PDB file of N, CA and C in Angstrom:
ATOM      1  N   UNK A 139     121.017 -35.775 188.173  1.00  0.00           N
ATOM      2  CA  UNK A 139     121.703 -36.844 188.873  1.00  0.00           C
ATOM      3  C   UNK A 139     121.492 -36.685 190.366  1.00  0.00           C
ATOM      4  N   UNK A 140     121.514 -35.457 190.835  1.00  0.00           N
ATOM      5  CA  UNK A 140     121.422 -35.218 192.270  1.00  0.00           C
ATOM      6  C   UNK A 140     120.136 -35.788 192.850  1.00  0.00           C
ATOM      7  N   UNK A 141     119.014 -35.567 192.166  1.00  0.00           N
ATOM      8  CA  UNK A 141     117.733 -36.081 192.671  1.00  0.00           C
ATOM      9  C   UNK A 141     117.731 -37.601 192.708  1.00  0.00           C
ATOM     10  N   UNK A 142     118.279 -38.222 191.682  1.00  0.00           N
ATOM     11  CA  UNK A 142     118.335 -39.688 191.644  1.00  0.00           C
ATOM     12  C   UNK A 142     119.258 -40.217 192.729  1.00  0.00           C
ATOM     13  N   UNK A 143     120.376 -39.551 192.983  1.00  0.00           N
ATOM     14  CA  UNK A 143     121.301 -39.969 194.036  1.00  0.00           C
ATOM     15  C   UNK A 143     120.657 -39.845 195.406  1.00  0.00           C
ATOM     16  N   UNK A 144     119.929 -38.762 195.626  1.00  0.00           N
ATOM     17  CA  UNK A 144     119.244 -38.571 196.906  1.00  0.00           C
ATOM     18  C   UNK A 144     118.198 -39.642 197.108  1.00  0.00           C
ATOM     19  N   UNK A 145     117.428 -39.933 196.066  1.00  0.00           N
ATOM     20  CA  UNK A 145     116.399 -40.970 196.149  1.00  0.00           C
ATOM     21  C   UNK A 145     117.019 -42.324 196.488  1.00  0.00           C
ATOM     22  N   UNK A 146     118.125 -42.655 195.843  1.00  0.00           N
ATOM     23  CA  UNK A 146     118.780 -43.939 196.109  1.00  0.00           C
ATOM     24  C   UNK A 146     119.379 -43.982 197.509  1.00  0.00           C
ATOM     25  N   UNK A 147     119.954 -42.876 197.963  1.00  0.00           N
ATOM     26  CA  UNK A 147     120.547 -42.884 199.294  1.00  0.00           C
ATOM     27  C   UNK A 147     119.468 -42.994 200.375  1.00  0.00           C
ATOM     28  N   UNK A 148     118.296 -42.438 200.115  1.00  0.00           N
ATOM     29  CA  UNK A 148     117.192 -42.577 201.063  1.00  0.00           C
ATOM     30  C   UNK A 148     116.713 -44.011 201.145  1.00  0.00           C
ATOM     31  N   UNK A 149     116.795 -44.732 200.035  1.00  0.00           N
ATOM     32  CA  UNK A 149     116.381 -46.133 200.007  1.00  0.00           C
ATOM     33  C   UNK A 149     117.481 -47.053 200.512  1.00  0.00           C
ATOM     34  N   UNK A 150     118.666 -46.526 200.795  1.00  0.00           N
ATOM     35  CA  UNK A 150     119.761 -47.330 201.293  1.00  0.00           C
ATOM     36  C   UNK A 150     120.538 -48.041 200.212  1.00  0.00           C
ATOM     37  N   UNK A 151     120.326 -47.681 198.953  1.00  0.00           N
ATOM     38  CA  UNK A 151     121.048 -48.304 197.847  1.00  0.00           C
ATOM     39  C   UNK A 151     122.402 -47.628 197.655  1.00  0.00           C
ATOM     40  N   UNK A 152     123.263 -48.262 196.866  1.00  0.00           N
ATOM     41  CA  UNK A 152     124.565 -47.690 196.560  1.00  0.00           C
ATOM     42  C   UNK A 152     124.389 -46.409 195.761  1.00  0.00           C
ATOM     43  N   UNK A 153     125.318 -45.498 195.946  1.00  0.00           N
ATOM     44  CA  UNK A 153     125.200 -44.186 195.298  1.00  0.00           C
ATOM     45  C   UNK A 153     126.290 -43.970 194.264  1.00  0.00           C
ATOM     46  N   UNK A 154     126.519 -44.916 193.394  1.00  0.00           N
ATOM     47  CA  UNK A 154     127.460 -44.669 192.318  1.00  0.00           C
ATOM     48  C   UNK A 154     126.679 -44.495 191.021  1.00  0.00           C
ATOM     49  N   UNK A 155     127.332 -43.890 190.056  1.00  0.00           N
ATOM     50  CA  UNK A 155     126.665 -43.501 188.813  1.00  0.00           C
ATOM     51  C   UNK A 155     126.067 -44.692 188.064  1.00  0.00           C
ATOM     52  N   UNK A 156     126.780 -45.800 188.012  1.00  0.00           N
ATOM     53  CA  UNK A 156     126.295 -46.956 187.256  1.00  0.00           C
ATOM     54  C   UNK A 156     125.022 -47.538 187.855  1.00  0.00           C
ATOM     55  N   UNK A 157     124.929 -47.561 189.182  1.00  0.00           N
ATOM     56  CA  UNK A 157     123.708 -48.099 189.801  1.00  0.00           C
ATOM     57  C   UNK A 157     122.518 -47.171 189.564  1.00  0.00           C
ATOM     58  N   UNK A 158     122.776 -45.874 189.518  1.00  0.00           N
ATOM     59  CA  UNK A 158     121.703 -44.915 189.246  1.00  0.00           C
ATOM     60  C   UNK A 158     121.203 -45.093 187.815  1.00  0.00           C
ATOM     61  N   UNK A 159     122.130 -45.268 186.878  1.00  0.00           N
ATOM     62  CA  UNK A 159     121.747 -45.474 185.475  1.00  0.00           C
ATOM     63  C   UNK A 159     120.948 -46.763 185.338  1.00  0.00           C
ATOM     64  N   UNK A 160     121.408 -47.828 185.981  1.00  0.00           N
ATOM     65  CA  UNK A 160     120.694 -49.102 185.910  1.00  0.00           C
ATOM     66  C   UNK A 160     119.281 -48.976 186.474  1.00  0.00           C
ATOM     67  N   UNK A 161     119.121 -48.246 187.562  1.00  0.00           N
ATOM     68  CA  UNK A 161     117.787 -48.028 188.134  1.00  0.00           C
ATOM     69  C   UNK A 161     116.901 -47.255 187.177  1.00  0.00           C
ATOM     70  N   UNK A 162     117.461 -46.236 186.514  1.00  0.00           N
ATOM     71  CA  UNK A 162     116.680 -45.467 185.545  1.00  0.00           C
ATOM     72  C   UNK A 162     116.278 -46.322 184.350  1.00  0.00           C
ATOM     73  N   UNK A 163     117.183 -47.203 183.899  1.00  0.00           N
ATOM     74  CA  UNK A 163     116.851 -48.100 182.793  1.00  0.00           C
ATOM     75  C   UNK A 163     115.702 -49.028 183.189  1.00  0.00           C
ATOM     76  N   UNK A 164     115.741 -49.529 184.420  1.00  0.00           N
ATOM     77  CA  UNK A 164     114.653 -50.385 184.914  1.00  0.00           C
ATOM     78  C   UNK A 164     113.348 -49.595 185.009  1.00  0.00           C
ATOM     79  N   UNK A 165     113.456 -48.386 185.528  1.00  0.00           N
ATOM     80  CA  UNK A 165     112.268 -47.543 185.695  1.00  0.00           C
ATOM     81  C   UNK A 165     111.606 -47.241 184.353  1.00  0.00           C
ATOM     82  N   UNK A 166     112.428 -47.058 183.310  1.00  0.00           N
ATOM     83  CA  UNK A 166     111.918 -46.773 181.965  1.00  0.00           C
ATOM     84  C   UNK A 166     111.561 -48.043 181.203  1.00  0.00           C
ATOM     85  N   UNK A 167     111.700 -49.212 181.846  1.00  0.00           N
ATOM     86  CA  UNK A 167     111.408 -50.519 181.220  1.00  0.00           C
ATOM     87  C   UNK A 167     112.218 -50.701 179.944  1.00  0.00           C
ATOM     88  N   UNK A 168     113.499 -50.347 180.023  1.00  0.00           N
ATOM     89  CA  UNK A 168     114.382 -50.456 178.871  1.00  0.00           C
ATOM     90  C   UNK A 168     114.977 -51.852 178.797  1.00  0.00           C
ATOM     91  N   UNK A 169     114.812 -52.506 177.663  1.00  0.00           N
ATOM     92  CA  UNK A 169     115.387 -53.827 177.431  1.00  0.00           C
ATOM     93  C   UNK A 169     116.357 -53.712 176.266  1.00  0.00           C
ATOM     94  N   UNK A 170     117.640 -53.768 176.577  1.00  0.00           N
ATOM     95  CA  UNK A 170     118.667 -53.614 175.560  1.00  0.00           C
ATOM     96  C   UNK A 170     118.644 -54.690 174.491  1.00  0.00           C
ATOM     97  N   UNK A 171     118.136 -55.874 174.831  1.00  0.00           N
ATOM     98  CA  UNK A 171     118.066 -56.966 173.861  1.00  0.00           C
ATOM     99  C   UNK A 171     117.008 -56.711 172.798  1.00  0.00           C
ATOM    100  N   UNK A 172     115.922 -56.074 173.174  1.00  0.00           N
ATOM    101  CA  UNK A 172     114.812 -55.848 172.245  1.00  0.00           C
ATOM    102  C   UNK A 172     114.824 -54.455 171.629  1.00  0.00           C
ATOM    103  N   UNK A 173     115.642 -53.558 172.175  1.00  0.00           N
ATOM    104  CA  UNK A 173     115.656 -52.174 171.714  1.00  0.00           C
ATOM    105  C   UNK A 173     116.323 -52.050 170.345  1.00  0.00           C
ATOM    106  N   UNK A 174     115.732 -51.231 169.510  1.00  0.00           N
ATOM    107  CA  UNK A 174     116.326 -50.934 168.211  1.00  0.00           C
ATOM    108  C   UNK A 174     117.467 -49.934 168.413  1.00  0.00           C
ATOM    109  N   UNK A 175     118.225 -49.709 167.358  1.00  0.00           N
ATOM    110  CA  UNK A 175     119.306 -48.732 167.420  1.00  0.00           C
ATOM    111  C   UNK A 175     118.757 -47.355 167.809  1.00  0.00           C
ATOM    112  N   UNK A 176     117.631 -46.981 167.231  1.00  0.00           N
ATOM    113  CA  UNK A 176     117.026 -45.677 167.517  1.00  0.00           C
ATOM    114  C   UNK A 176     116.594 -45.578 168.978  1.00  0.00           C
ATOM    115  N   UNK A 177     116.040 -46.646 169.534  1.00  0.00           N
ATOM    116  CA  UNK A 177     115.610 -46.645 170.937  1.00  0.00           C
ATOM    117  C   UNK A 177     116.817 -46.535 171.869  1.00  0.00           C
ATOM    118  N   UNK A 178     117.915 -47.210 171.514  1.00  0.00           N
ATOM    119  CA  UNK A 178     119.129 -47.120 172.327  1.00  0.00           C
ATOM    120  C   UNK A 178     119.681 -45.699 172.290  1.00  0.00           C
ATOM    121  N   UNK A 179     119.685 -45.085 171.109  1.00  0.00           N
ATOM    122  CA  UNK A 179     120.172 -43.716 170.992  1.00  0.00           C
ATOM    123  C   UNK A 179     119.292 -42.740 171.771  1.00  0.00           C
ATOM    124  N   UNK A 180     117.992 -42.963 171.727  1.00  0.00           N
ATOM    125  CA  UNK A 180     117.061 -42.108 172.461  1.00  0.00           C
ATOM    126  C   UNK A 180     117.319 -42.206 173.965  1.00  0.00           C
ATOM    127  N   UNK A 181     117.571 -43.425 174.449  1.00  0.00           N
ATOM    128  CA  UNK A 181     117.844 -43.611 175.868  1.00  0.00           C
ATOM    129  C   UNK A 181     119.187 -42.980 176.241  1.00  0.00           C
ATOM    130  N   UNK A 182     120.193 -43.134 175.384  1.00  0.00           N
ATOM    131  CA  UNK A 182     121.490 -42.506 175.650  1.00  0.00           C
ATOM    132  C   UNK A 182     121.349 -40.988 175.727  1.00  0.00           C
ATOM    133  N   UNK A 183     120.584 -40.411 174.811  1.00  0.00           N
ATOM    134  CA  UNK A 183     120.379 -38.964 174.816  1.00  0.00           C
ATOM    135  C   UNK A 183     119.646 -38.517 176.075  1.00  0.00           C
ATOM    136  N   UNK A 184     118.660 -39.297 176.509  1.00  0.00           N
ATOM    137  CA  UNK A 184     117.928 -38.996 177.736  1.00  0.00           C
ATOM    138  C   UNK A 184     118.883 -38.963 178.928  1.00  0.00           C
ATOM    139  N   UNK A 185     119.731 -39.990 179.030  1.00  0.00           N
ATOM    140  CA  UNK A 185     120.661 -40.076 180.156  1.00  0.00           C
ATOM    141  C   UNK A 185     121.739 -39.002 180.083  1.00  0.00           C
ATOM    142  N   UNK A 186     122.174 -38.644 178.878  1.00  0.00           N
ATOM    143  CA  UNK A 186     123.141 -37.550 178.734  1.00  0.00           C
ATOM    144  C   UNK A 186     122.540 -36.233 179.211  1.00  0.00           C
ATOM    145  N   UNK A 187     121.262 -36.002 178.889  1.00  0.00           N
ATOM    146  CA  UNK A 187     120.591 -34.775 179.352  1.00  0.00           C
ATOM    147  C   UNK A 187     120.467 -34.749 180.869  1.00  0.00           C
ATOM    148  N   UNK A 188     120.428 -35.938 181.488  1.00  0.00           N
ATOM    149  CA  UNK A 188     120.365 -36.020 182.955  1.00  0.00           C
ATOM    150  C   UNK A 188     121.722 -35.737 183.594  1.00  0.00           C
ATOM    151  N   UNK A 189     122.798 -35.728 182.774  1.00  0.00           N
ATOM    152  CA  UNK A 189     124.114 -35.366 183.283  1.00  0.00           C
ATOM    153  C   UNK A 189     125.079 -36.515 183.490  1.00  0.00           C
ATOM    154  N   UNK A 190     124.733 -37.714 183.037  1.00  0.00           N
ATOM    155  CA  UNK A 190     125.619 -38.855 183.181  1.00  0.00           C
ATOM    156  C   UNK A 190     126.686 -38.836 182.093  1.00  0.00           C
ATOM    157  N   UNK A 191     127.831 -39.438 182.379  1.00  0.00           N
ATOM    158  CA  UNK A 191     128.910 -39.489 181.385  1.00  0.00           C
ATOM    159  C   UNK A 191     128.579 -40.505 180.299  1.00  0.00           C
ATOM    160  N   UNK A 192     129.084 -40.232 179.101  1.00  0.00           N
ATOM    161  CA  UNK A 192     128.807 -41.114 177.966  1.00  0.00           C
ATOM    162  C   UNK A 192     129.368 -42.509 178.210  1.00  0.00           C
ATOM    163  N   UNK A 193     130.541 -42.584 178.829  1.00  0.00           N
ATOM    164  CA  UNK A 193     131.173 -43.871 179.109  1.00  0.00           C
ATOM    165  C   UNK A 193     130.312 -44.714 180.059  1.00  0.00           C
ATOM    166  N   UNK A 194     129.796 -44.106 181.114  1.00  0.00           N
ATOM    167  CA  UNK A 194     128.955 -44.819 182.072  1.00  0.00           C
ATOM    168  C   UNK A 194     127.660 -45.294 181.415  1.00  0.00           C
ATOM    169  N   UNK A 195     127.091 -44.450 180.574  1.00  0.00           N
ATOM    170  CA  UNK A 195     125.848 -44.797 179.881  1.00  0.00           C
ATOM    171  C   UNK A 195     126.087 -45.972 178.941  1.00  0.00           C
ATOM    172  N   UNK A 196     127.144 -45.908 178.160  1.00  0.00           N
ATOM    173  CA  UNK A 196     127.446 -46.982 177.211  1.00  0.00           C
ATOM    174  C   UNK A 196     127.672 -48.303 177.936  1.00  0.00           C
ATOM    175  N   UNK A 197     128.399 -48.267 179.043  1.00  0.00           N
ATOM    176  CA  UNK A 197     128.641 -49.490 179.819  1.00  0.00           C
ATOM    177  C   UNK A 197     127.331 -50.062 180.347  1.00  0.00           C
ATOM    178  N   UNK A 198     126.473 -49.210 180.877  1.00  0.00           N
ATOM    179  CA  UNK A 198     125.205 -49.674 181.452  1.00  0.00           C
ATOM    180  C   UNK A 198     124.290 -50.253 180.377  1.00  0.00           C
ATOM    181  N   UNK A 199     124.214 -49.616 179.227  1.00  0.00           N
ATOM    182  CA  UNK A 199     123.353 -50.115 178.148  1.00  0.00           C
ATOM    183  C   UNK A 199     123.913 -51.417 177.584  1.00  0.00           C
ATOM    184  N   UNK A 200     125.241 -51.493 177.466  1.00  0.00           N
ATOM    185  CA  UNK A 200     125.867 -52.734 176.987  1.00  0.00           C
ATOM    186  C   UNK A 200     125.609 -53.865 177.974  1.00  0.00           C
ATOM    187  N   UNK A 201     125.757 -53.580 179.261  1.00  0.00           N
ATOM    188  CA  UNK A 201     125.512 -54.580 180.296  1.00  0.00           C
ATOM    189  C   UNK A 201     124.044 -55.006 180.283  1.00  0.00           C
ATOM    190  N   UNK A 202     123.145 -54.048 180.065  1.00  0.00           N
ATOM    191  CA  UNK A 202     121.715 -54.339 180.002  1.00  0.00           C
ATOM    192  C   UNK A 202     121.395 -55.209 178.794  1.00  0.00           C
ATOM    193  N   UNK A 203     122.141 -55.040 177.716  1.00  0.00           N
ATOM    194  CA  UNK A 203     121.912 -55.825 176.506  1.00  0.00           C
ATOM    195  C   UNK A 203     122.367 -57.269 176.671  1.00  0.00           C
ATOM    196  N   UNK A 204     123.329 -57.490 177.537  1.00  0.00           N
ATOM    197  CA  UNK A 204     123.881 -58.824 177.730  1.00  0.00           C
ATOM    198  C   UNK A 204     123.036 -59.693 178.657  1.00  0.00           C
ATOM    199  N   UNK A 205     122.211 -59.073 179.474  1.00  0.00           N
ATOM    200  CA  UNK A 205     121.412 -59.847 180.439  1.00  0.00           C
ATOM    201  C   UNK A 205     120.109 -60.294 179.848  1.00  0.00           C
TER     202      UNK A 205
END
């Protein structure tokens, strides 16, 4: 998380957890509408290993699925 926060702060973006997760989802070209259950779980596991909270990850993936 620290590296992603530093990268975002250098770019002048907001430094909250949800914006970092959303940027990572964009970077990984993750589309919640087209992702299968297995792909969503794989992305959640990836983000959990990065140190994000499960609640923040679930909210970001749900929000990504709605857009």
